[in-house]
CSV table of C-alpha atoms in Angstrom, one decimal:
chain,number,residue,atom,x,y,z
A,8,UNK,CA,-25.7,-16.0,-17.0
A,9,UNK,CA,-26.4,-12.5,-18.4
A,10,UNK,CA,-24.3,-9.6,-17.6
A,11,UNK,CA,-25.8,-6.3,-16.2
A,12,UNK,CA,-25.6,-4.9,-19.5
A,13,UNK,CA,-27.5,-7.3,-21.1
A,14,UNK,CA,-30.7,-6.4,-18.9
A,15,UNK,CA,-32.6,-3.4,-19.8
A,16,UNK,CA,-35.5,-2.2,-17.5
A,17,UNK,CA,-37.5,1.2,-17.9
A,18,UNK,CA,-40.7,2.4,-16.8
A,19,UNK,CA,-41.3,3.6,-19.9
A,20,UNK,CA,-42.3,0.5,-22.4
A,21,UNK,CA,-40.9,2.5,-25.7
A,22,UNK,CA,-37.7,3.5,-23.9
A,23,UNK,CA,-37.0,-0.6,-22.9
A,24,UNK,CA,-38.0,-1.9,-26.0
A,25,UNK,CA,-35.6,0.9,-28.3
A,26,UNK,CA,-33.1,0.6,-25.9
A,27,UNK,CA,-33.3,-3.3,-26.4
A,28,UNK,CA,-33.3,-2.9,-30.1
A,29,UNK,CA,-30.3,-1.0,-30.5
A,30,UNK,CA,-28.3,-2.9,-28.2
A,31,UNK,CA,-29.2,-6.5,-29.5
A,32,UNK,CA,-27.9,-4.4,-33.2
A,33,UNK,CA,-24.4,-3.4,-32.0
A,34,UNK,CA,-23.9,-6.9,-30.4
A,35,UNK,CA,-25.0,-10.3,-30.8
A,36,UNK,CA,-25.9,-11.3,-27.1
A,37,UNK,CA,-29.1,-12.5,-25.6
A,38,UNK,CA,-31.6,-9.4,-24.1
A,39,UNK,CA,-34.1,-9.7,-21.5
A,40,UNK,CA,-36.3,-6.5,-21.0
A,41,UNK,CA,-39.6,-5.8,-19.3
A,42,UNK,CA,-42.2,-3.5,-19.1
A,43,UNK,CA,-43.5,-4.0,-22.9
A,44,UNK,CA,-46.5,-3.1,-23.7
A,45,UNK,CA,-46.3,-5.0,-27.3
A,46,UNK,CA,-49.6,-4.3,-28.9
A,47,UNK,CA,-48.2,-0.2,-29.0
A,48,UNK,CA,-45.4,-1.0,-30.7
A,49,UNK,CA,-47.2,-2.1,-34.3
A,50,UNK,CA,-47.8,1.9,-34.4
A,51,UNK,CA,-45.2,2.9,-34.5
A,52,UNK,CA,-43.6,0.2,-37.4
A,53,UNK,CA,-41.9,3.4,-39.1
A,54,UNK,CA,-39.7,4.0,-36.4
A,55,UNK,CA,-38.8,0.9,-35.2
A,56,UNK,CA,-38.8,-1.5,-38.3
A,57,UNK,CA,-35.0,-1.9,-39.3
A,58,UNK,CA,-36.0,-2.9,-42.6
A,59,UNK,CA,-38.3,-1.8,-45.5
A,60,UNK,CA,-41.2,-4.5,-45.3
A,61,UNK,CA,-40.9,-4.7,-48.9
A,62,UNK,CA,-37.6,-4.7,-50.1
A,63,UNK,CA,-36.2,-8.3,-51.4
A,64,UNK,CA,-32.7,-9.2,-51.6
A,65,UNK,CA,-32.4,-12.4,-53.0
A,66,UNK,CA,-28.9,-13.2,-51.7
A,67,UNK,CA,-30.4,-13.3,-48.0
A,68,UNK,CA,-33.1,-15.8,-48.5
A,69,UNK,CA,-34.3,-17.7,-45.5
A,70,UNK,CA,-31.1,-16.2,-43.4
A,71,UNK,CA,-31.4,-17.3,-39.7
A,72,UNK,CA,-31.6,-14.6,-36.4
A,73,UNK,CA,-29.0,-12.3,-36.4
A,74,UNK,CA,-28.1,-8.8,-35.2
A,75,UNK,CA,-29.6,-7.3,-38.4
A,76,UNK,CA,-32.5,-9.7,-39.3
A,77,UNK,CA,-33.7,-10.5,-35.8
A,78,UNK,CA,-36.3,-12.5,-36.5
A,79,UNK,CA,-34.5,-13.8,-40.0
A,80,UNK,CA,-35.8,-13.6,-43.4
A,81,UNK,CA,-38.4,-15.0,-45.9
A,82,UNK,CA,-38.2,-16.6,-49.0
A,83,UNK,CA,-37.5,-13.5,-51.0
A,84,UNK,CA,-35.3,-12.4,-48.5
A,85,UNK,CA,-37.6,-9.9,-46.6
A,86,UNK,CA,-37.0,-9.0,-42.8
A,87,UNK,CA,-39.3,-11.1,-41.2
A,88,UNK,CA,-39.6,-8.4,-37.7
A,89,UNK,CA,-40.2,-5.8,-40.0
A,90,UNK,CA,-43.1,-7.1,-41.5
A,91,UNK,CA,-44.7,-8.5,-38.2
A,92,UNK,CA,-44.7,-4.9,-37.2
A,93,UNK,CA,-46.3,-3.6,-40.4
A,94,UNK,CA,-48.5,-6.7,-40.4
A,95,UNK,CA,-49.4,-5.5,-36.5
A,96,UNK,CA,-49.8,-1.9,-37.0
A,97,UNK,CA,-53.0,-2.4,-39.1
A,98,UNK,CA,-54.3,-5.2,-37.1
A,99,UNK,CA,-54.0,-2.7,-33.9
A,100,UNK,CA,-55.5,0.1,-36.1
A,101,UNK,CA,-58.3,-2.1,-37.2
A,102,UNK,CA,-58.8,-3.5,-33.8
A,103,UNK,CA,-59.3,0.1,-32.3
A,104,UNK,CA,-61.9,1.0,-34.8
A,105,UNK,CA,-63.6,-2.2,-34.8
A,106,UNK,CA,-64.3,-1.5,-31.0
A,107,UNK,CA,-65.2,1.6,-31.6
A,108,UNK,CA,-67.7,0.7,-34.0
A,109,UNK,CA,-68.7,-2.0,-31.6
A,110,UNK,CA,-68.7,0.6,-28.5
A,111,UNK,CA,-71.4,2.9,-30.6
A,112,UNK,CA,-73.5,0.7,-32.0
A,113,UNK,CA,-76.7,1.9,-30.5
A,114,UNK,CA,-76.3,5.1,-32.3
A,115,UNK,CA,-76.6,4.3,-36.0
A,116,UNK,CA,-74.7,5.8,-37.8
A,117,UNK,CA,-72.1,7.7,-34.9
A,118,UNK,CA,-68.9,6.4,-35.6
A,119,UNK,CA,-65.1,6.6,-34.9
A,120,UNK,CA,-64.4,4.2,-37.5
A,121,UNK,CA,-63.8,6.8,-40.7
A,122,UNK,CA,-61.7,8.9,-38.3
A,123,UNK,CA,-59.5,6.4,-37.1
A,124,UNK,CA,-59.1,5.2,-40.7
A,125,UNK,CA,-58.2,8.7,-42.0
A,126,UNK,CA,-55.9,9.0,-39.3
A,127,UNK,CA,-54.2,6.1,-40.0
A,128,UNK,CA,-53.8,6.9,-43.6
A,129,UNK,CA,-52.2,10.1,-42.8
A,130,UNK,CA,-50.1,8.7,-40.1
A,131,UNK,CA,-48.7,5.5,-42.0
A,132,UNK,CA,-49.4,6.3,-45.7
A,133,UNK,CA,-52.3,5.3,-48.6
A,134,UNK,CA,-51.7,1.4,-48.6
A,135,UNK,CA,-52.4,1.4,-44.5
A,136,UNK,CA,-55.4,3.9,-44.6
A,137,UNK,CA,-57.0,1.6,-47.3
A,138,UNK,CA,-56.0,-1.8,-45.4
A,139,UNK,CA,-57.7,-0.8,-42.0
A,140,UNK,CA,-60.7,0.7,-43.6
A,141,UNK,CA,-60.5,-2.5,-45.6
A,142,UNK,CA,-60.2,-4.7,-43.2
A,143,UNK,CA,-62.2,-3.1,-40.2
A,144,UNK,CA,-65.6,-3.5,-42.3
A,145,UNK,CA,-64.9,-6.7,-43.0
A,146,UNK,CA,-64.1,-8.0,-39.1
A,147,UNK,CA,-66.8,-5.6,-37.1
A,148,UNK,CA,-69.6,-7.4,-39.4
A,149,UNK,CA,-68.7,-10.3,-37.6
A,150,UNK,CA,-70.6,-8.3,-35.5
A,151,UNK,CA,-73.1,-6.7,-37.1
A,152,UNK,CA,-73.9,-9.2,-40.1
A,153,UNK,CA,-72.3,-9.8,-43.2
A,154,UNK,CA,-74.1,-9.7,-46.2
A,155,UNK,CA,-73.3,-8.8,-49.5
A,156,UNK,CA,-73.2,-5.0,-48.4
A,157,UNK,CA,-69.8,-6.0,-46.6
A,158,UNK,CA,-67.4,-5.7,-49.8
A,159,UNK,CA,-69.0,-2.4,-51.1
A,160,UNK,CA,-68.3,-1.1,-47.3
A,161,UNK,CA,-64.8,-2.3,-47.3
A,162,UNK,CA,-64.1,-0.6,-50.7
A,163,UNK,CA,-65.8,2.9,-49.6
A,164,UNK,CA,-63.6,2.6,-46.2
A,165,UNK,CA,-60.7,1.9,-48.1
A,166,UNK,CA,-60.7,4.5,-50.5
A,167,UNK,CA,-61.5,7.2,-47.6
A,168,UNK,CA,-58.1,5.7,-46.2
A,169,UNK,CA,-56.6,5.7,-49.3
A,170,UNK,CA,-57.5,9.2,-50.6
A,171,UNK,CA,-56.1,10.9,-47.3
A,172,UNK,CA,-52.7,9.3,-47.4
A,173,UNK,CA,-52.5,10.7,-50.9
A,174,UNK,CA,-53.9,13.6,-50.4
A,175,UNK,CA,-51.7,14.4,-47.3
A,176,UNK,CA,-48.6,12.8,-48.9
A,177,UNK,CA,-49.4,15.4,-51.5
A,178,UNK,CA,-49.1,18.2,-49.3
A,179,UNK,CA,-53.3,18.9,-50.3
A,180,UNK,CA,-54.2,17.9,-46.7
A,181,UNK,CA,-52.4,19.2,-43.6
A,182,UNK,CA,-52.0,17.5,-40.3
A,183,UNK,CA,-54.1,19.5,-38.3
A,184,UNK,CA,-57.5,19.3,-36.4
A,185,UNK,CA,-59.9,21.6,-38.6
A,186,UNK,CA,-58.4,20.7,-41.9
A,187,UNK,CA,-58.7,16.8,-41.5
A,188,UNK,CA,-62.4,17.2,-39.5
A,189,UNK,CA,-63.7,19.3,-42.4
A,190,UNK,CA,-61.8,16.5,-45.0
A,191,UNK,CA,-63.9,13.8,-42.8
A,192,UNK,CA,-67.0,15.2,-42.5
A,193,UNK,CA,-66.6,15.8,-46.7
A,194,UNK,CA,-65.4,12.5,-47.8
A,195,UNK,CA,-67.1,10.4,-45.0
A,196,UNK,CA,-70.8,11.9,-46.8
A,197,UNK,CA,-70.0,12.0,-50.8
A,198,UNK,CA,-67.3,8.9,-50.9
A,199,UNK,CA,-69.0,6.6,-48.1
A,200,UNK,CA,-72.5,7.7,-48.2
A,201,UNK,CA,-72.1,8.0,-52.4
A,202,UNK,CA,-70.6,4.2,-52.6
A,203,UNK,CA,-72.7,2.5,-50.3
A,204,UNK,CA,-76.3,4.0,-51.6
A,205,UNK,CA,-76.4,3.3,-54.7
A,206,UNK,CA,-74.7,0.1,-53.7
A,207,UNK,CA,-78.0,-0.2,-51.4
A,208,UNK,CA,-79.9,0.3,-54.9
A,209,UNK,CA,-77.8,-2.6,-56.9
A,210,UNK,CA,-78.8,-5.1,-53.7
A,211,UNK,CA,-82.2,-4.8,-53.0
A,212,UNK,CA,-83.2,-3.2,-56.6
A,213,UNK,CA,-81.5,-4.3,-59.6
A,214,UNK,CA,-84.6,-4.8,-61.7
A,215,UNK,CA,-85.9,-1.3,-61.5
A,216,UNK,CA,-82.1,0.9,-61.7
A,217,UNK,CA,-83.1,4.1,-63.0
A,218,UNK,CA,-82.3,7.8,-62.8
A,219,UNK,CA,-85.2,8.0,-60.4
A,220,UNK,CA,-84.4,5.3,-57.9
A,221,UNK,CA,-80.7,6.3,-57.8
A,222,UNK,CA,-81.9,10.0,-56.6
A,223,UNK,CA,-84.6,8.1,-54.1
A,224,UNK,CA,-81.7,5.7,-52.7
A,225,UNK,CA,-79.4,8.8,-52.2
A,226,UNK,CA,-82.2,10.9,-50.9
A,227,UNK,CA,-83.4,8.2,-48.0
A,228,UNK,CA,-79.6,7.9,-47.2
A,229,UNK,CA,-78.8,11.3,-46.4
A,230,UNK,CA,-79.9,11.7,-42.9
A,231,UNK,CA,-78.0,8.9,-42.1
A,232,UNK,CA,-74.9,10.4,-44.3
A,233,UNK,CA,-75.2,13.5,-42.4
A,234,UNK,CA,-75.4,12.0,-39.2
A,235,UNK,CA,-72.0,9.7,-40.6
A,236,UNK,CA,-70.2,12.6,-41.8
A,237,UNK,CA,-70.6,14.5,-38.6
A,238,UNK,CA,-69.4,12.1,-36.2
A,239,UNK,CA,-66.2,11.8,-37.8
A,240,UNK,CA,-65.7,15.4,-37.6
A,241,UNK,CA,-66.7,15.1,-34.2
A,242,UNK,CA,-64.0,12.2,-33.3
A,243,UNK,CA,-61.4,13.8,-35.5
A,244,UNK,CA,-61.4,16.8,-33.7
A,245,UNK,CA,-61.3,14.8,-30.5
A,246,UNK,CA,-58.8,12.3,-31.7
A,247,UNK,CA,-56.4,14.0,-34.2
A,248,UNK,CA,-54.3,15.8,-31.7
A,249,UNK,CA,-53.4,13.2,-29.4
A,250,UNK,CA,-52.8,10.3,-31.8
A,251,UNK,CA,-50.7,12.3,-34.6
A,252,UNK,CA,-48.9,14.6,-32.1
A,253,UNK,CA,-48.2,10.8,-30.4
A,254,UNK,CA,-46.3,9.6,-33.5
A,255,UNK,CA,-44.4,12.9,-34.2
A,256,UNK,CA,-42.8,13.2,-30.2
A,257,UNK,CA,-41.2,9.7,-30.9
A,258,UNK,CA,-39.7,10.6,-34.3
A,259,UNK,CA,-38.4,13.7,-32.4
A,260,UNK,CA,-37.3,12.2,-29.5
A,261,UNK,CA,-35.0,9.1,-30.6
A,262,UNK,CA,-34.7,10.7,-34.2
A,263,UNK,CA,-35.3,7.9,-36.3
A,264,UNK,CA,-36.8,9.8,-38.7
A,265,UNK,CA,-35.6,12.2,-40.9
């Protein structure tokens, strides 16, 4: 049977499941914990992964469960836990701004989806900005169609991603509600809007490409760029706070985080 110690229950789910970690670390013993709420954990894969995703140590390849590799490792010897987290956090991410997409759709244009993706870039770095862009345009046109218009979105939703982890690893964007709206409004009108209209024009109009068409294609997209640009200030400004100041009280409170 399992001893009193080996039981961990909270009412708070990232209390049990820290608590659970750092036990099942210092001893190798069977856990039992409740109260998880596992899709918020993926989030938060900087604090709680025990490993770098990344790093390979060929001396532990395919090492079985054990206090420091609780889920073992792979064939290069990568922790296999802390790569489902990493693997999770941008699914969750991407699952959040496919439904918001989804949520607005009758409002062409409105929506959360560059704000999210810029959040996540500053929250978790380049690679995952540019994944969950990435990979939210590609899923939500399940929804709305896919076409040949899907890649060219997932590359201008990537690099939005992408630039705002750099930029804010950089120190050239700062973590705060008017400097990332006024980023998104900016990059969600000349890096979206500029990708994906003349990517309208290479579509629907390769035989006539010209100086001209390119200015017509950019000039019948910019109501709907404006509209696009303003929504993620809008959702920023609503969103930022809550989500970033989220991540920061956890590194605070178990100090995980340097």
């Amino acid at each position: 049977g399992l001893k009193p110690s080996q039981v961990i229950a909270t009412n708070g789910s990232d209390e049990a499941l820290y608590f659970a970690f750092m036990a099942y670390s210092g001893e190798d013993v069977p856990l039992v914990f409740s109260d998880i709420t596992y899709g918020f954990y993926p989030v938060f894969a900087d604090l709680l992964a025990p490993h770098d995703p990344n790093a390979i140590d060929l001396s532990q390849t395919f090492e079985g469960i054990s206090g420091d590799h609780l889920l073992g490792t792979d064939s290069t010897g990568r922790d296999i836990f802390s790569r489902l987290l990493f693997g999770g956090r941008t699914a969750l991410l991407s699952a959040l701004a496919i439904g918001g997409r989804a949520v607005f759709f009758a409002l062409p244009g409105f929506k959360p989806v560059a704000a999210l993706v810029i959040l996540s870039g500053v929250a978790f770095g380049s690679e995952a900005g540019f994944l969950v862009g990435a990979v939210t345009m590609l899923v939500s046109n399940v929804l709305f169609g896919q076409g040949p218009w899907t890649p060219w979105q997932m590359f201008a939703m990537g690099v939005i991603g992408l630039l705002a982890g750099v930029l804010f690893r950089k120190g050239l964007l700062h973590r705060e509600r008017f400097s990332l709206s006024v980023f998104g409004g900016l990059v969600t009108f000349l890096i979206y809007g500029g990708i994906m209209n003349p990517a309208s024009m290479f579509m629907y109009a390769p035989q006539s490409i010209s100086l001209k068409t390119v200015v017509a294609y950019y000039l019948s997209g910019l109501p709907m760029d404006l509209v696009h640009g303003f929504s993620t200030v809008v959702f920023i400004l609503l969103a930022a706070e809550p989500m970033l100041e989220k991540l920061e009280r956890i590194r605070i409170k178990y100090g995980l985080v340097g």
